[in-house]
Short mmCIF file of C-alpha atoms in Angstrom, two decimals:
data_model
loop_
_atom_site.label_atom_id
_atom_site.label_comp_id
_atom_site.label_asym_id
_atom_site.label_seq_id
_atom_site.Cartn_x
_atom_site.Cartn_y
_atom_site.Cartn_z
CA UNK A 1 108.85 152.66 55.27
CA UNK A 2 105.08 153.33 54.92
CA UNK A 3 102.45 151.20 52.19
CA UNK A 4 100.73 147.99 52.66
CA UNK A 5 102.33 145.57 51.35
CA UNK A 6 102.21 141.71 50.74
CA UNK A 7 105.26 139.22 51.53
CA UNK A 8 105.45 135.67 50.76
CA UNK A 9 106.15 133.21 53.61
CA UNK A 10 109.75 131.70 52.67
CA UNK A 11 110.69 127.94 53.13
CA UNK A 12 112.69 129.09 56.42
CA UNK A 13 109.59 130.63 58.24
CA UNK A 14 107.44 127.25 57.17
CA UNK A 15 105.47 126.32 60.11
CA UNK A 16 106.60 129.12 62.48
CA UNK A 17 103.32 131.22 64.17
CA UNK A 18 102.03 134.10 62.41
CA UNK A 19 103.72 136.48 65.92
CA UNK A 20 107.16 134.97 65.57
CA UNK A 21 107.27 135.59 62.25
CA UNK A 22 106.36 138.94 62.96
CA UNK A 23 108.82 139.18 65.35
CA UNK A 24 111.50 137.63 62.88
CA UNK A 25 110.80 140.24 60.50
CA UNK A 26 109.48 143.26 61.82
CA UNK A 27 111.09 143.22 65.80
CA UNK A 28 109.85 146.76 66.25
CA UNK A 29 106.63 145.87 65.55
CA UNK A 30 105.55 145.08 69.62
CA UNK A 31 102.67 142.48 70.59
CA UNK A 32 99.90 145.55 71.29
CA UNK A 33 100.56 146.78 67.78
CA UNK A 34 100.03 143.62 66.57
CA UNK A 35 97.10 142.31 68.15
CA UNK A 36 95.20 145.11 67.46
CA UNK A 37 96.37 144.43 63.64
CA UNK A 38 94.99 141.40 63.71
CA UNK A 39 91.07 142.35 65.34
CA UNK A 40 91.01 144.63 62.81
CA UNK A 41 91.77 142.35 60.49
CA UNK A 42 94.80 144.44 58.86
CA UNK A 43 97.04 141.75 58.91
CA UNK A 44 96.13 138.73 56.61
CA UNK A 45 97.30 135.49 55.84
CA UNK A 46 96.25 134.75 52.45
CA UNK A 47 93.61 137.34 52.39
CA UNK A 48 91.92 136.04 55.34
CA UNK A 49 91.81 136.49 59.07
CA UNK A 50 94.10 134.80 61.29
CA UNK A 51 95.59 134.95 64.76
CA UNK A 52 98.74 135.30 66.63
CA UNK A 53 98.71 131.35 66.95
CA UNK A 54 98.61 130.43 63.83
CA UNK A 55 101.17 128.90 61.54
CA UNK A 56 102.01 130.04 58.62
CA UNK A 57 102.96 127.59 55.15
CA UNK A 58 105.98 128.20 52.81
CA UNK A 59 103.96 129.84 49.74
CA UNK A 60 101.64 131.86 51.68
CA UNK A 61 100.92 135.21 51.36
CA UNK A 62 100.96 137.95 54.55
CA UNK A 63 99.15 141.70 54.35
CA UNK A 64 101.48 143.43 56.46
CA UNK A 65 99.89 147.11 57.21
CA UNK A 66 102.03 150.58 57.13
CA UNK A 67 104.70 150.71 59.68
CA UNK A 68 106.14 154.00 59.93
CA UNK A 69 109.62 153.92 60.73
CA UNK A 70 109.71 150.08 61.49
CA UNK A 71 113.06 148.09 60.75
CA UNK A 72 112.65 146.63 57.26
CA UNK A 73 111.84 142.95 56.78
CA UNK A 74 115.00 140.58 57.04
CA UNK A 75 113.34 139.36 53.70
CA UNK A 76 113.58 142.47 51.54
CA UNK A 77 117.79 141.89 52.77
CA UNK A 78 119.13 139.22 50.95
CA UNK A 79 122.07 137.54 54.14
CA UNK A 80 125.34 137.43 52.34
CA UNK A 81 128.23 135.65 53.78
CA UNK A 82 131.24 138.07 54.87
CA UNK A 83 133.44 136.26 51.98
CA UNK A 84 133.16 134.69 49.04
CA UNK A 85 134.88 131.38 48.41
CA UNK A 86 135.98 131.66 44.87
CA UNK A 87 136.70 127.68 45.07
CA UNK A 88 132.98 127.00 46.50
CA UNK A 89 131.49 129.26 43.69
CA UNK A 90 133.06 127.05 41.04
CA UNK A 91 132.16 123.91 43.41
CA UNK A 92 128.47 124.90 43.30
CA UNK A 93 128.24 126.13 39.88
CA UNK A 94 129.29 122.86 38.23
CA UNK A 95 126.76 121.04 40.80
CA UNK A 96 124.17 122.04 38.72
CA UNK A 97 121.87 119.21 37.92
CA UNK A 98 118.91 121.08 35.63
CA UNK A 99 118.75 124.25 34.18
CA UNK A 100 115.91 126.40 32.09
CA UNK A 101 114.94 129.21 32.35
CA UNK A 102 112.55 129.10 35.27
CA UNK A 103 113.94 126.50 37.29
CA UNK A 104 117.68 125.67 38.47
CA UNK A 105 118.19 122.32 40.65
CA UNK A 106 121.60 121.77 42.28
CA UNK A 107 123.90 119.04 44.35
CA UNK A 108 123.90 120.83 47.74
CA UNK A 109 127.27 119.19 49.45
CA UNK A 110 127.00 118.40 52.72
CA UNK A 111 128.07 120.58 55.06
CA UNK A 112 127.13 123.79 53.72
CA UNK A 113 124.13 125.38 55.55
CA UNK A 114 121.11 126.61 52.84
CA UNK A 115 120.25 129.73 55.22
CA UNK A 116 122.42 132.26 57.89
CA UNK A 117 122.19 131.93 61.53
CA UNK A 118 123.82 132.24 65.01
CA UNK A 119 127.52 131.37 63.82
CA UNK A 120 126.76 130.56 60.38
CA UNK A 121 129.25 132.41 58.11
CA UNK A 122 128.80 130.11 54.84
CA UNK A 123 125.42 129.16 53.28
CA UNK A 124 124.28 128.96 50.21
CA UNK A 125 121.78 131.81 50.32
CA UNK A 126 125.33 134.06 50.06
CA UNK A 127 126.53 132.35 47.21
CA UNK A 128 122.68 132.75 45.22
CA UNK A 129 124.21 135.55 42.96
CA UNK A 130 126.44 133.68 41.63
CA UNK A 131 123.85 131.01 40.45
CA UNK A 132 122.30 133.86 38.43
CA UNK A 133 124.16 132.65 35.40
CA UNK A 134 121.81 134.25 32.76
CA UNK A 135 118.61 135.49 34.78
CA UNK A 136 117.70 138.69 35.08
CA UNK A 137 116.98 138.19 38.56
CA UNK A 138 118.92 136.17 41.91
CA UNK A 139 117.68 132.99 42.26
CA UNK A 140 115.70 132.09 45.49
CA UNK A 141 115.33 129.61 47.73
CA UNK A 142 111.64 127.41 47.49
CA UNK A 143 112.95 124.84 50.20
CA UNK A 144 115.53 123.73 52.41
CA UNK A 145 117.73 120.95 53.62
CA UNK A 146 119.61 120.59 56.66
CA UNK A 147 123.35 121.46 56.56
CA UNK A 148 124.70 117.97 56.62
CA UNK A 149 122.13 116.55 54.33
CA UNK A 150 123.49 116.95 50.63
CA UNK A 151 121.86 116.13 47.76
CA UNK A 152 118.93 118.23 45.01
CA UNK A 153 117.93 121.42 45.71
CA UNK A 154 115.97 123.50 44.00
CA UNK A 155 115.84 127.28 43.37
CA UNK A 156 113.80 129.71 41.09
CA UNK A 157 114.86 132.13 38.61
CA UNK A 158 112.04 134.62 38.36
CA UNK A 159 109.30 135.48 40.62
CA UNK A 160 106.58 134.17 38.70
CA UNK A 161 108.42 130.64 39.09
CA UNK A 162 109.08 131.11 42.97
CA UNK A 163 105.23 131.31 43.49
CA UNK A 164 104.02 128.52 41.29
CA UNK A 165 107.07 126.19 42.90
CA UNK A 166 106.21 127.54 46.39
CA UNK A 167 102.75 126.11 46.18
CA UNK A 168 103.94 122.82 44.51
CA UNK A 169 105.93 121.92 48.01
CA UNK A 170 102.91 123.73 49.46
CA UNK A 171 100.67 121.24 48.45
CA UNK A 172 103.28 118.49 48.99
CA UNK A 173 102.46 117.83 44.66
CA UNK A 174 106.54 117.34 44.21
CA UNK A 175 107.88 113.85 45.15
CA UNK A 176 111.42 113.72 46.78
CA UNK A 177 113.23 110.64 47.19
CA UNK A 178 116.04 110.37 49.84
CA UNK A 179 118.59 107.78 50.55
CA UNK A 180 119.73 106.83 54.15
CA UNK A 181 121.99 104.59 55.83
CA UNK A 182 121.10 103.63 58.91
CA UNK A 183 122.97 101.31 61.79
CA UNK A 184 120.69 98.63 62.27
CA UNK A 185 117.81 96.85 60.28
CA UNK A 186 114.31 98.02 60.74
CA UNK A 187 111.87 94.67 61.45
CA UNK A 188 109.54 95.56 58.92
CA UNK A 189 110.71 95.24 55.58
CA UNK A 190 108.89 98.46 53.90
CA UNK A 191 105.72 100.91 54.90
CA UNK A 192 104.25 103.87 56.05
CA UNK A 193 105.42 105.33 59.24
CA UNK A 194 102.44 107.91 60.54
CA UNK A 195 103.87 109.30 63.22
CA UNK A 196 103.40 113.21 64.18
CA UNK A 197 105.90 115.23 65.23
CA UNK A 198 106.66 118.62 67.63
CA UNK A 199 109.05 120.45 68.68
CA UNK A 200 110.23 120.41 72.07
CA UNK A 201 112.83 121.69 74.20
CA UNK A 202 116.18 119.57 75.12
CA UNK A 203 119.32 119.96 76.35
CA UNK A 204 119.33 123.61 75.89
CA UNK A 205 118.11 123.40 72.54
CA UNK A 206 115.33 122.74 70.04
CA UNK A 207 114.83 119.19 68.77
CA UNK A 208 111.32 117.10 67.14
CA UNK A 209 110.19 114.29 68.94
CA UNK A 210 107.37 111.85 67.97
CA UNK A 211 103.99 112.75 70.14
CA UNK A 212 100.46 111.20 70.83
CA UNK A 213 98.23 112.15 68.28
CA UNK A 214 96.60 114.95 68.16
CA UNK A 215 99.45 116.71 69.47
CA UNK A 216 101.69 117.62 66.86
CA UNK A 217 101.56 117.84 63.45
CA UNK A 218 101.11 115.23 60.85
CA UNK A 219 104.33 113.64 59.52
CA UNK A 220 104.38 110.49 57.18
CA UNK A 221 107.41 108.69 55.56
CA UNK A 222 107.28 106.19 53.10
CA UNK A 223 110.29 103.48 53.16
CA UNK A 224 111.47 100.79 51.73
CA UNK A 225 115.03 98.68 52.86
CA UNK A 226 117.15 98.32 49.72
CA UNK A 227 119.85 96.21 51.20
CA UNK A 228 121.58 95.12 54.51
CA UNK A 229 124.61 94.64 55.82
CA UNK A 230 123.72 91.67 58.34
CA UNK A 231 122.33 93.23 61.20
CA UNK A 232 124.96 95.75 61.00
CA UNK A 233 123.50 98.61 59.33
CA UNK A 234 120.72 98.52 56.43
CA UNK A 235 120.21 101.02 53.37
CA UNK A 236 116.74 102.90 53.06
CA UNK A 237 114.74 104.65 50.89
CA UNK A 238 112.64 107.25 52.09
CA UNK A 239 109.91 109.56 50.37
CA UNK A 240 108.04 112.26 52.93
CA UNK A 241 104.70 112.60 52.31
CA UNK A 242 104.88 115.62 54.55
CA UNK A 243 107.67 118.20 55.35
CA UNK A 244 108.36 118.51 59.09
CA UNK A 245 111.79 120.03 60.14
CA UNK A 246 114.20 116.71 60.83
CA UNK A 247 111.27 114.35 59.97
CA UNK A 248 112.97 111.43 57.91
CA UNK A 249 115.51 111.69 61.06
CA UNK A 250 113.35 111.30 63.75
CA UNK A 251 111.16 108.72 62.07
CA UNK A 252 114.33 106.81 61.23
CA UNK A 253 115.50 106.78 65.31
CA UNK A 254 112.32 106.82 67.16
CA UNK A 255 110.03 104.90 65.03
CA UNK A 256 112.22 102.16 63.44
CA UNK A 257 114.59 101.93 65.83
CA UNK A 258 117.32 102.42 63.11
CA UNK A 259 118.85 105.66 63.29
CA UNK A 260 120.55 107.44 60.51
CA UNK A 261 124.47 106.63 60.10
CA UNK A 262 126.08 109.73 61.69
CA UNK A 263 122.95 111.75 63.20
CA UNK A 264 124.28 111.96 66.82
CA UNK A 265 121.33 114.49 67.45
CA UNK A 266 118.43 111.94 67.35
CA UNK A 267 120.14 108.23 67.50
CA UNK A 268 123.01 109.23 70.28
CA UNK A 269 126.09 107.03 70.63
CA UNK A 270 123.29 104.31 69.00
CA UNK A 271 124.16 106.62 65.65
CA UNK A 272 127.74 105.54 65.09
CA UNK A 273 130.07 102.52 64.39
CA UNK A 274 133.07 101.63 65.59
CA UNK A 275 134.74 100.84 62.07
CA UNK A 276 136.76 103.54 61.31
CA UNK A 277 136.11 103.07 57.32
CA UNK A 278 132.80 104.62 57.65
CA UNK A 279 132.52 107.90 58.13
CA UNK A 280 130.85 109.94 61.11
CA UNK A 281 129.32 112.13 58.65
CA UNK A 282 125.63 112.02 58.30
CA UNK A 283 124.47 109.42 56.02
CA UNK A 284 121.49 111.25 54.56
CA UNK A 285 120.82 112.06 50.60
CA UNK A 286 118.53 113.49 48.86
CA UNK A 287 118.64 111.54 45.78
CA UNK A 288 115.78 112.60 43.46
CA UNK A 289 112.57 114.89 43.31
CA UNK A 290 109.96 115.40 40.58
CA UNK A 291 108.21 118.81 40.29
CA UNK A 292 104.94 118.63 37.92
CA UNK A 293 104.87 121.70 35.63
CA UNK A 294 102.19 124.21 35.87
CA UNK A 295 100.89 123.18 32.26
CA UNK A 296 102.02 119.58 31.76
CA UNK A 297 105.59 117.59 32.13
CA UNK A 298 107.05 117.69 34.60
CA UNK A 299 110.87 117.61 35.81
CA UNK A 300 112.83 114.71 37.27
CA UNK A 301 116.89 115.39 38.70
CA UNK A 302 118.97 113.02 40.52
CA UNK A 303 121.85 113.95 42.91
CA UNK A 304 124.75 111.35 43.39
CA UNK A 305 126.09 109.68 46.51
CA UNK A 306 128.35 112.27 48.07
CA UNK A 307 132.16 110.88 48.94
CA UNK A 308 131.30 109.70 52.26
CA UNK A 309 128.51 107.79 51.78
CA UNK A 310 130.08 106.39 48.27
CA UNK A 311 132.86 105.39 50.42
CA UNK A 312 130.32 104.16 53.09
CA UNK A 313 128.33 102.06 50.08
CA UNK A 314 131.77 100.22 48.87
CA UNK A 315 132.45 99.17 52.42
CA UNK A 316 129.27 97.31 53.16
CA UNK A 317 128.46 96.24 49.13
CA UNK A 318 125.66 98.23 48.03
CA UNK A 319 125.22 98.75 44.91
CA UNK A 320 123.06 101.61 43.39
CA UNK A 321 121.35 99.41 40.93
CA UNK A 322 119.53 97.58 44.07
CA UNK A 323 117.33 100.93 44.03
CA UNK A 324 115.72 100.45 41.02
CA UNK A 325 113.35 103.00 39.22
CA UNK A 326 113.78 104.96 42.80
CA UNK A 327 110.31 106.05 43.82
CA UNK A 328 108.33 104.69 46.07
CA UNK A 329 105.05 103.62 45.95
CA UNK A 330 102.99 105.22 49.08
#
């Protein structure tokens, strides 16, 4: 594989430093070769300088320099699961929620992972082909949700449409609406939470936790209780201003006190009920999002409640009409 060539950052690699994602992509590509890339100033993140450190953004672009016989980049290999479940393919084709010929938004169910990984044999990236529907092209991925969070998702059908989408979740221009249940009632009614997040190691693993500032990154939610169930457990809306991995989780847990129905991973044994009508599923949707056009319009899709949380809803009498319009004002 020789040329220079320029890749765009995908929504998995947001926020990862420029040297991991390196190392994601190109492993035989060691750190000597790739320091003296960067004084040279052969590698470039969106046509400037940069350095190992540095994070890169969904949407961004990355000069990679001639590599000789380097493995190729994961990116150029689209990860297909080993099978194809005939009865998901017909699951996910008739979640599709918006459809032109640029843009296709779907009803992720919960459960199904958006991107492979250590022991992931399903996701949705495997099943992109047969989204194509009429496109000349696959469809790809512009964000991501977690694997137990259902609700909208968006893909593009051309490349033209990836990059203008990229940059609208770039520049955080798209508004996305989520709805939570969470075991508890938060003691102020509605706000901003401004809280900024890192990631941090934890029981053997990875996990976000809220920091001082100045030593993470910026992470704001907007919310807004839309009923309660005594002081049982209380449904939220929730907007993110900003898009930090697991941040409408760990603002939910650590800064209201109130964590998400189900999300054993940031609100503990304090994340379930003993009631054995609701479900231990996680009780996080995304309900809505708004992408402005790149000439003028824009479009609006809703997702609705998946069974659980339907089931979860009818138990403690909310009522989807207590939303109203559905977006919040920050």
């Amino acid at each position: 594989m020789s040329g220079v060539r320029t890749l765009t950052v995908a929504a998995a690699d947001d926020d990862i430093r420029l040297d991991r994602w390196f190392k994601k992509h190109f492993p035989d590509v060691n750190h000597v070769r790739l320091q003296k890339w960067l004084r040279t100033g052969q590698v470039r993140l969106d046509g400037g300088r940069a350095k190992a450190g540095a994070r890169v953004r969904e949407g961004q672009t990355i000069r990679v320099p001639p590599i000789g016989d380097a493995t190729p980049p994961i990116t150029d290999r689209p990860v297909k699961p080993a099978t194809v479940d005939r009865a998901r393919v017909a699951e996910l084709q008739a979640r599709v929620l918006h459809r032109d010929k640029d843009v296709l938004i779907i009803d992720k169910p919960a459960g199904l992972a958006v991107q492979g990984g250590s022991g992931v044999n399903e996701h949705l990236d495997g099943y992109l082909d047969a989204l194509r529907f009429d496109a000349d092209e696959r469809p790809r991925l512009v964000h991501r949700l977690d694997k137990d969070t259902s609700g909208v998702m968006v893909l593009a059908r051309n490349g033209a449409a990836a990059r203008w989408l990229a940059e609208a979740f770039r520049r955080r221009s798209t508004r996305k609406l989520y709805w939570a249940v969470v075991v508890g009632v938060p003691q102020i009614e509605a706000g901003i939470i401004d809280a900024p997040l890192d990631k941090r190691l934890a029981g053997g693993g990875e996990r976000m936790e809220m920091v001082d500032d100045g030593e993470g990154q910026v992470a704001k939610t907007v919310y807004r209780i839309v009923a309660r169930a005594g002081r049982v457990a209380s449904w939220l809306a929730m907007e993110p201003l900003t898009g930090r991995t697991h941040q409408l989780r760990v603002h939910a847990a650590d800064a209201l006190h109130t964590p998400i129905l189900g999300d054993g991973k940031y609100g503990g044994a304090n994340a379930y009920l003993e009631s054995s009508d609701v479900s231990r599923k996680l009780h996080l949707h995304a309900r809505g999002i708004r992408i402005p056009l790149p000439a003028k319009g824009a479009i609006e899709a809703y997702a609705k409640l998946p069974a659980h949380m339907a089931t979860t809803f009818s138990f403690f009498g909310f009522e989807e009409f207590q939303a109203g319009k559905g977006f919040l004002e920050p």
